[in-house]
Tab-separated table of C-alpha atoms and ligand atoms in Angstrom:
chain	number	residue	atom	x	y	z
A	11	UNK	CA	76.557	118.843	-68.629
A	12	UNK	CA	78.602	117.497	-66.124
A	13	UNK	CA	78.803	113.925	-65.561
A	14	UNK	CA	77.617	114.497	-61.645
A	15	UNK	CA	74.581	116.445	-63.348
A	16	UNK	CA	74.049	113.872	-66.085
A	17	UNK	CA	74.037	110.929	-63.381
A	18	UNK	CA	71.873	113.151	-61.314
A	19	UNK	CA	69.453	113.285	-63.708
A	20	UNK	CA	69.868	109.797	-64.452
A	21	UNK	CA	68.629	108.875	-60.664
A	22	UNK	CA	65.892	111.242	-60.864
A	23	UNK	CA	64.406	109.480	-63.569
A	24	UNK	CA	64.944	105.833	-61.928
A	25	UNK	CA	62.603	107.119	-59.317
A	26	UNK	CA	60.155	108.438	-61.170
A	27	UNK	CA	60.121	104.774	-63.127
A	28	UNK	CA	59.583	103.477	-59.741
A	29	UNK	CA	57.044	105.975	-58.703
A	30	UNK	CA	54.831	104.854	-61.476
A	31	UNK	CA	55.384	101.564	-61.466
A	32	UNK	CA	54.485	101.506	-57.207
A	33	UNK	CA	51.336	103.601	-58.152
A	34	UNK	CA	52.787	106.711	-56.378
A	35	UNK	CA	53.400	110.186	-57.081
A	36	UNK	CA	57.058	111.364	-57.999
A	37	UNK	CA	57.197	113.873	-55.346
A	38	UNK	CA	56.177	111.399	-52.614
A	39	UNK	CA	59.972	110.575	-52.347
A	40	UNK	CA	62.854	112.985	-51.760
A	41	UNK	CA	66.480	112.271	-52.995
A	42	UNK	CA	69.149	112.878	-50.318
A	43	UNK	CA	72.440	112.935	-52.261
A	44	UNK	CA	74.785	110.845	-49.949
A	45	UNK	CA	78.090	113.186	-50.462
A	46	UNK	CA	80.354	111.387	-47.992
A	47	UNK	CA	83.905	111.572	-49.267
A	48	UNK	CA	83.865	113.722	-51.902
A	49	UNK	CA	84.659	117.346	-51.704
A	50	UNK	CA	83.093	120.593	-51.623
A	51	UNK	CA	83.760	121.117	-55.080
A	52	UNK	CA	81.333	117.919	-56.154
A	53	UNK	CA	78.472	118.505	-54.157
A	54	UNK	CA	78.419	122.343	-55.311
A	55	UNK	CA	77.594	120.533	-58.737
A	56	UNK	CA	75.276	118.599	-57.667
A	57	UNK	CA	73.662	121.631	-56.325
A	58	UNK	CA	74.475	123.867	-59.303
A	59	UNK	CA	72.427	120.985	-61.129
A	60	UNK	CA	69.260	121.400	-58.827
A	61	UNK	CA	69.992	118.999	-56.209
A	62	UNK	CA	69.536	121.043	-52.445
A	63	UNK	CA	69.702	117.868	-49.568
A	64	UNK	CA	73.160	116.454	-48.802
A	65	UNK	CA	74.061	113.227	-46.776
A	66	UNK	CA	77.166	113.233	-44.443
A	67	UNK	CA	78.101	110.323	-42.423
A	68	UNK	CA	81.636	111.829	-40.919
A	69	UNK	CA	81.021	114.624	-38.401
A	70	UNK	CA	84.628	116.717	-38.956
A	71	UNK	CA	84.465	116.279	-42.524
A	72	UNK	CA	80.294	117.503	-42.859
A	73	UNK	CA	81.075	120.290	-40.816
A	74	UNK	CA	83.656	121.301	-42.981
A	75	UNK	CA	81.614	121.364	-46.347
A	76	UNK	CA	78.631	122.856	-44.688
A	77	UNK	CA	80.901	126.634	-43.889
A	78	UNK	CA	82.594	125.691	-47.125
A	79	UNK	CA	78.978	126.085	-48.889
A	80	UNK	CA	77.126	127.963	-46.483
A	81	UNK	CA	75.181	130.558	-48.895
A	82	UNK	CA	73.830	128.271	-51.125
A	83	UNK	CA	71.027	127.288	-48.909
A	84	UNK	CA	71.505	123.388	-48.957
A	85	UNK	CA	69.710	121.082	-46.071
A	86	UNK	CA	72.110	118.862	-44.654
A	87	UNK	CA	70.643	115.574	-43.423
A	88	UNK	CA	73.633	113.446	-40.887
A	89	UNK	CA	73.193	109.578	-41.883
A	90	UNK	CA	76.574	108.077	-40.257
A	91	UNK	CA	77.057	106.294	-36.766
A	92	UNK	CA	77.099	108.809	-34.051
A	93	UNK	CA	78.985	108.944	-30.770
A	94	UNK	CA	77.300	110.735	-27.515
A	95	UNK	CA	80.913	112.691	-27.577
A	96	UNK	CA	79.928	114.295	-31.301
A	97	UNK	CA	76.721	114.932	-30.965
A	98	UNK	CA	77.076	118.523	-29.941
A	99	UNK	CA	78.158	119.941	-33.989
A	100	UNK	CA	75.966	117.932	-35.252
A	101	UNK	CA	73.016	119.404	-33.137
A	102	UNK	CA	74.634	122.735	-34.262
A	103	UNK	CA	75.144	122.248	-37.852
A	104	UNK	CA	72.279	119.683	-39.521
A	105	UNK	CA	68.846	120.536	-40.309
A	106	UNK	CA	68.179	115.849	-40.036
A	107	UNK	CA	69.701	113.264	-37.961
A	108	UNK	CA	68.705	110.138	-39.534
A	109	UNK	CA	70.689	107.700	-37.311
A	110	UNK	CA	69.231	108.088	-33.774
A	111	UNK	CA	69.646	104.383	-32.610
A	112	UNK	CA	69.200	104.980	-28.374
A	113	UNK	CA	67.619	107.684	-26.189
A	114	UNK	CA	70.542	108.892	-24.841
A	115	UNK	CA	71.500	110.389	-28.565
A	116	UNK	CA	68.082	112.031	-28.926
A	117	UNK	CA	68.290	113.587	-25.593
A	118	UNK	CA	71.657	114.996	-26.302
A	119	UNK	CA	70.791	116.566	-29.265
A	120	UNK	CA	67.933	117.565	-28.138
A	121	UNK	CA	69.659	119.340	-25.497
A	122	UNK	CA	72.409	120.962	-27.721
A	123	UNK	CA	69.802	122.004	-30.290
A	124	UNK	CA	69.906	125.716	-30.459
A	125	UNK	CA	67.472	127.584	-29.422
A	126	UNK	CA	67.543	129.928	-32.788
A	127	UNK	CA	67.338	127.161	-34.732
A	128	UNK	CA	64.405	125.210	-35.945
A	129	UNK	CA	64.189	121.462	-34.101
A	130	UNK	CA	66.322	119.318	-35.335
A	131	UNK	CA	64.371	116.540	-37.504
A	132	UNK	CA	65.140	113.089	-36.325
A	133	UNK	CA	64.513	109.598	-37.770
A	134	UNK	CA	65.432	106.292	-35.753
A	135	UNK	CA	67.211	103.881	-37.093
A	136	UNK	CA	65.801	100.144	-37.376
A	137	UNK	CA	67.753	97.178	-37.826
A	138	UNK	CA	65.468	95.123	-40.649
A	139	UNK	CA	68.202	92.494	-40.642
A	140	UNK	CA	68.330	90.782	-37.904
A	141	UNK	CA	71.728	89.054	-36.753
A	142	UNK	CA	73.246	90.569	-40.326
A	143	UNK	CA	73.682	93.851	-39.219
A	144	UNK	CA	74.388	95.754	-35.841
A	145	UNK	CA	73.743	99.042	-36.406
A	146	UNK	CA	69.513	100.184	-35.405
A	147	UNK	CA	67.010	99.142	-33.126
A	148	UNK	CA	65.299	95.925	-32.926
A	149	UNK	CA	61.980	96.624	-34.674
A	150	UNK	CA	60.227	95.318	-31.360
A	151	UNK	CA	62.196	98.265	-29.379
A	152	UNK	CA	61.123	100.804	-31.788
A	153	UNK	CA	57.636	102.090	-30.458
A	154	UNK	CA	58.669	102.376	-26.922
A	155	UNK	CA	62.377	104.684	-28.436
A	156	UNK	CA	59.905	106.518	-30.659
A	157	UNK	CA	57.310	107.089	-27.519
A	158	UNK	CA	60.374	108.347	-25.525
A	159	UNK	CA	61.988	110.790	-28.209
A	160	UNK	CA	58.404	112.187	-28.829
A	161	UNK	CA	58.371	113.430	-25.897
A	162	UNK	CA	61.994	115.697	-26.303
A	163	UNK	CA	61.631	119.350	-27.263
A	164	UNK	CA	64.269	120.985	-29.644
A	165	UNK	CA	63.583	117.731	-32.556
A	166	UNK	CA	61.118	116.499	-33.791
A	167	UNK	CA	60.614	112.981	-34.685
A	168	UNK	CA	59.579	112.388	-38.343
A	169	UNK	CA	60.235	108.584	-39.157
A	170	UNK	CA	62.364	105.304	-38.800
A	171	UNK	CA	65.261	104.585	-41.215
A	172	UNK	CA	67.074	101.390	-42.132
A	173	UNK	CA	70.232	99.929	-44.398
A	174	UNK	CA	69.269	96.406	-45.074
A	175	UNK	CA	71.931	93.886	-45.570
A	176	UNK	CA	72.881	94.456	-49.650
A	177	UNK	CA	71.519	91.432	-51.324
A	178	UNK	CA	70.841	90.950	-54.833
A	179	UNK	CA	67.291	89.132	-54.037
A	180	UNK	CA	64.819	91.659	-54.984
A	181	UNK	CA	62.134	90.518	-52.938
A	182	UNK	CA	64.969	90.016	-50.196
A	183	UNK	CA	65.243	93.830	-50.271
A	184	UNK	CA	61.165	94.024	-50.086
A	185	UNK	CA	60.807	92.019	-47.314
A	186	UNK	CA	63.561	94.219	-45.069
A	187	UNK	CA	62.212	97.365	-46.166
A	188	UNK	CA	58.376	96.337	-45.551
A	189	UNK	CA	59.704	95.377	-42.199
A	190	UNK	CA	60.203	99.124	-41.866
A	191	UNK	CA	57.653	100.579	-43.381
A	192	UNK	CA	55.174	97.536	-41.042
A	193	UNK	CA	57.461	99.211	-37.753
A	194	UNK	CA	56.492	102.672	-38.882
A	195	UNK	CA	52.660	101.970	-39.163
A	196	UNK	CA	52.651	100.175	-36.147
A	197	UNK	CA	54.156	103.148	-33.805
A	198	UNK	CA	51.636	105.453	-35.656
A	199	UNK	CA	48.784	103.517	-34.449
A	200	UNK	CA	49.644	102.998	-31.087
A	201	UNK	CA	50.947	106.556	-30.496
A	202	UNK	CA	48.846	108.634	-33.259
A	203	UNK	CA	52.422	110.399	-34.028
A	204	UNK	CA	51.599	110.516	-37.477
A	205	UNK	CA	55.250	110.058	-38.372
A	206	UNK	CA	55.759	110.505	-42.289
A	207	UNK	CA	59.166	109.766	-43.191
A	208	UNK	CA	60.959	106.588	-44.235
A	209	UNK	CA	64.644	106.705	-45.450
A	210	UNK	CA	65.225	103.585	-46.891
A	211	UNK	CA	67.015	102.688	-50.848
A	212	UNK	CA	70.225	103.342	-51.604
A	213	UNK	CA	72.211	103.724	-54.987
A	214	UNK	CA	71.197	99.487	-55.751
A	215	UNK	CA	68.112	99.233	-53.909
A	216	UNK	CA	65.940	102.111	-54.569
A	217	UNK	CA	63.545	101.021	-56.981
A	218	UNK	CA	62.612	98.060	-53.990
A	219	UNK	CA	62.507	100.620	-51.397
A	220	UNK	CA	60.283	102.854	-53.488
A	221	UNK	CA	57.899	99.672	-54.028
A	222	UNK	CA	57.527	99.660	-50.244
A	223	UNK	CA	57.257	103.269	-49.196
A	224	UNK	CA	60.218	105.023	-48.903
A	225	UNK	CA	59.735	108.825	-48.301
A	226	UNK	CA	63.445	109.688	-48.889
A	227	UNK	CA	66.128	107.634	-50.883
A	228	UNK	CA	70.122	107.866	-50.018
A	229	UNK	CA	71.683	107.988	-53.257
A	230	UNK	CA	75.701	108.185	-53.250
A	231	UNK	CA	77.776	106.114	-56.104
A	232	UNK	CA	74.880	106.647	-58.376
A	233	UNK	CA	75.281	110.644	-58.310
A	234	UNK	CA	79.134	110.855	-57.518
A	235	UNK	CA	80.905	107.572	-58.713
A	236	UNK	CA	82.675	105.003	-56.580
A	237	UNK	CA	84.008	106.438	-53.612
A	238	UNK	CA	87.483	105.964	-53.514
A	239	UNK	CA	88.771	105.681	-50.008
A	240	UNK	CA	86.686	105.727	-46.756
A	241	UNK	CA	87.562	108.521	-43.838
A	242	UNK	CA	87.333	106.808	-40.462
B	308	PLP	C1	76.997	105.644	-47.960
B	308	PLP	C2	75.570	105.572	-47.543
B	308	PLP	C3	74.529	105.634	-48.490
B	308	PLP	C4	74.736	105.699	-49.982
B	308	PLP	O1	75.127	104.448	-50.483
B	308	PLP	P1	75.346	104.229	-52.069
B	308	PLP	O2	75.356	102.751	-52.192
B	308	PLP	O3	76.668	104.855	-52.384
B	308	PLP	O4	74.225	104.872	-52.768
B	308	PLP	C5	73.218	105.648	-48.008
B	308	PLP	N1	72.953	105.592	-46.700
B	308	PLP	C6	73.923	105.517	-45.775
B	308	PLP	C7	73.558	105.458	-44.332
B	308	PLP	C8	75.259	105.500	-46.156
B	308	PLP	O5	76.216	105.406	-45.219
């Protein structure tokens, strides 16, 4: 086995640990294997081993991987920042968008969605943090975004993500990610969306975010080691 399968593995058993010990079922969350930096050759053994979501945060570079392992039927899911200049291949070339922070993003990608493909499934991103990060919506902003981008054709709206300030306080980590998963519950009463998704946990938060609800963990060191350098 290869140590990308082995570690693999390795994840997929810390969730299930947290699955049971949050009184949920394993399949209620979905591991998106966060592949930034590495190349094609890595994430076609993570796949080889079973694993069939991939998360990208560089536009150039995803793009790139996705032709190099078009075939193998992976579902690529874009978690990075994203400029109203590159939204167009990303509309093109991911199945998820998990990073819609403003209208004006959803509306471009709705409009660049196309038409052969399926819509493009969006999550907005929250900031939990406050003042400590920048990146997301304020939580209070969220309903009215979510009311706005429900109303776009060519996505489809499926839940909020958030990357909480790292902090080794356990119930630190809770409190950010219930803040989500309070946000989320909140914009499916007022607007009966019935939004199902929250991306939230990471390679050292996971078991927390499970705890509160997380739908879909971003797992990236824990699968493919340290990443070495960071592309732009
Ligand atoms: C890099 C990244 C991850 C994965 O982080 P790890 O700590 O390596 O597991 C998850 N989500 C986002 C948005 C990222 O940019």
């Amino acid at each position: 086995m290869t140590s990308i399968a082995a570690n693999l593995q390795a994840v997929r058993e810390r969730i299930a640990t947290a699955c049971r010990a949050a009184g949920r079922r394993e399949d209620s969350v979905s591991l998106l294997a966060v592949s930034k930096t590495w190349p094609a050759a890595n994430l076609r053994q993570a796949a080889v081993a079973g694993q069939a979501a991939f998360g990208e945060n560089y536009v150039q570079e995803a793009v790139d991987k996705i032709a190099a392992l078009r075939g193998l039927g992976l579902e690529w899911h874009f978690i990075g920042p994203l400029q109203s200049n590159k939204t167009r291949p990303v509309a093109e070339n991911f199945d998820w968008v998990h990073s819609v922070d403003r209208l004006k993003i959803a509306e471009r990608l709705a409009a660049q969605r196309p038409a052969t493909l399926p819509p493009l499934e969006l999550c907005l991103q929250v900031n939990v943090s406050g003042e400590a990060s920048k990146s997301g919506c304020a939580p209070a902003d969220a309903p009215a975004l979510a009311a706005a981008i429900l109303r776009l054709g060519g996505v489809r709206l499926r839940g909020l993500m958030a990357i909480p300030e790292p902090s080794p306080d356990v119930a630190l980590q809770r409190r950010r990610f219930a803040t989500l998963r309070a946000t989320l519950e909140r914009i499916n009463a007022e607007s009966g969306a019935g939004l199902d998704t929250l991306s939230m946990g990471m390679s050292d938060d996971l078991e927390a975010a499970i705890m509160e609800g997380a739908t879909i963990v971003r797992v990236g060191t824990a699968i493919f080691g340290q990443r070495e350098y960071q592309t732009p």
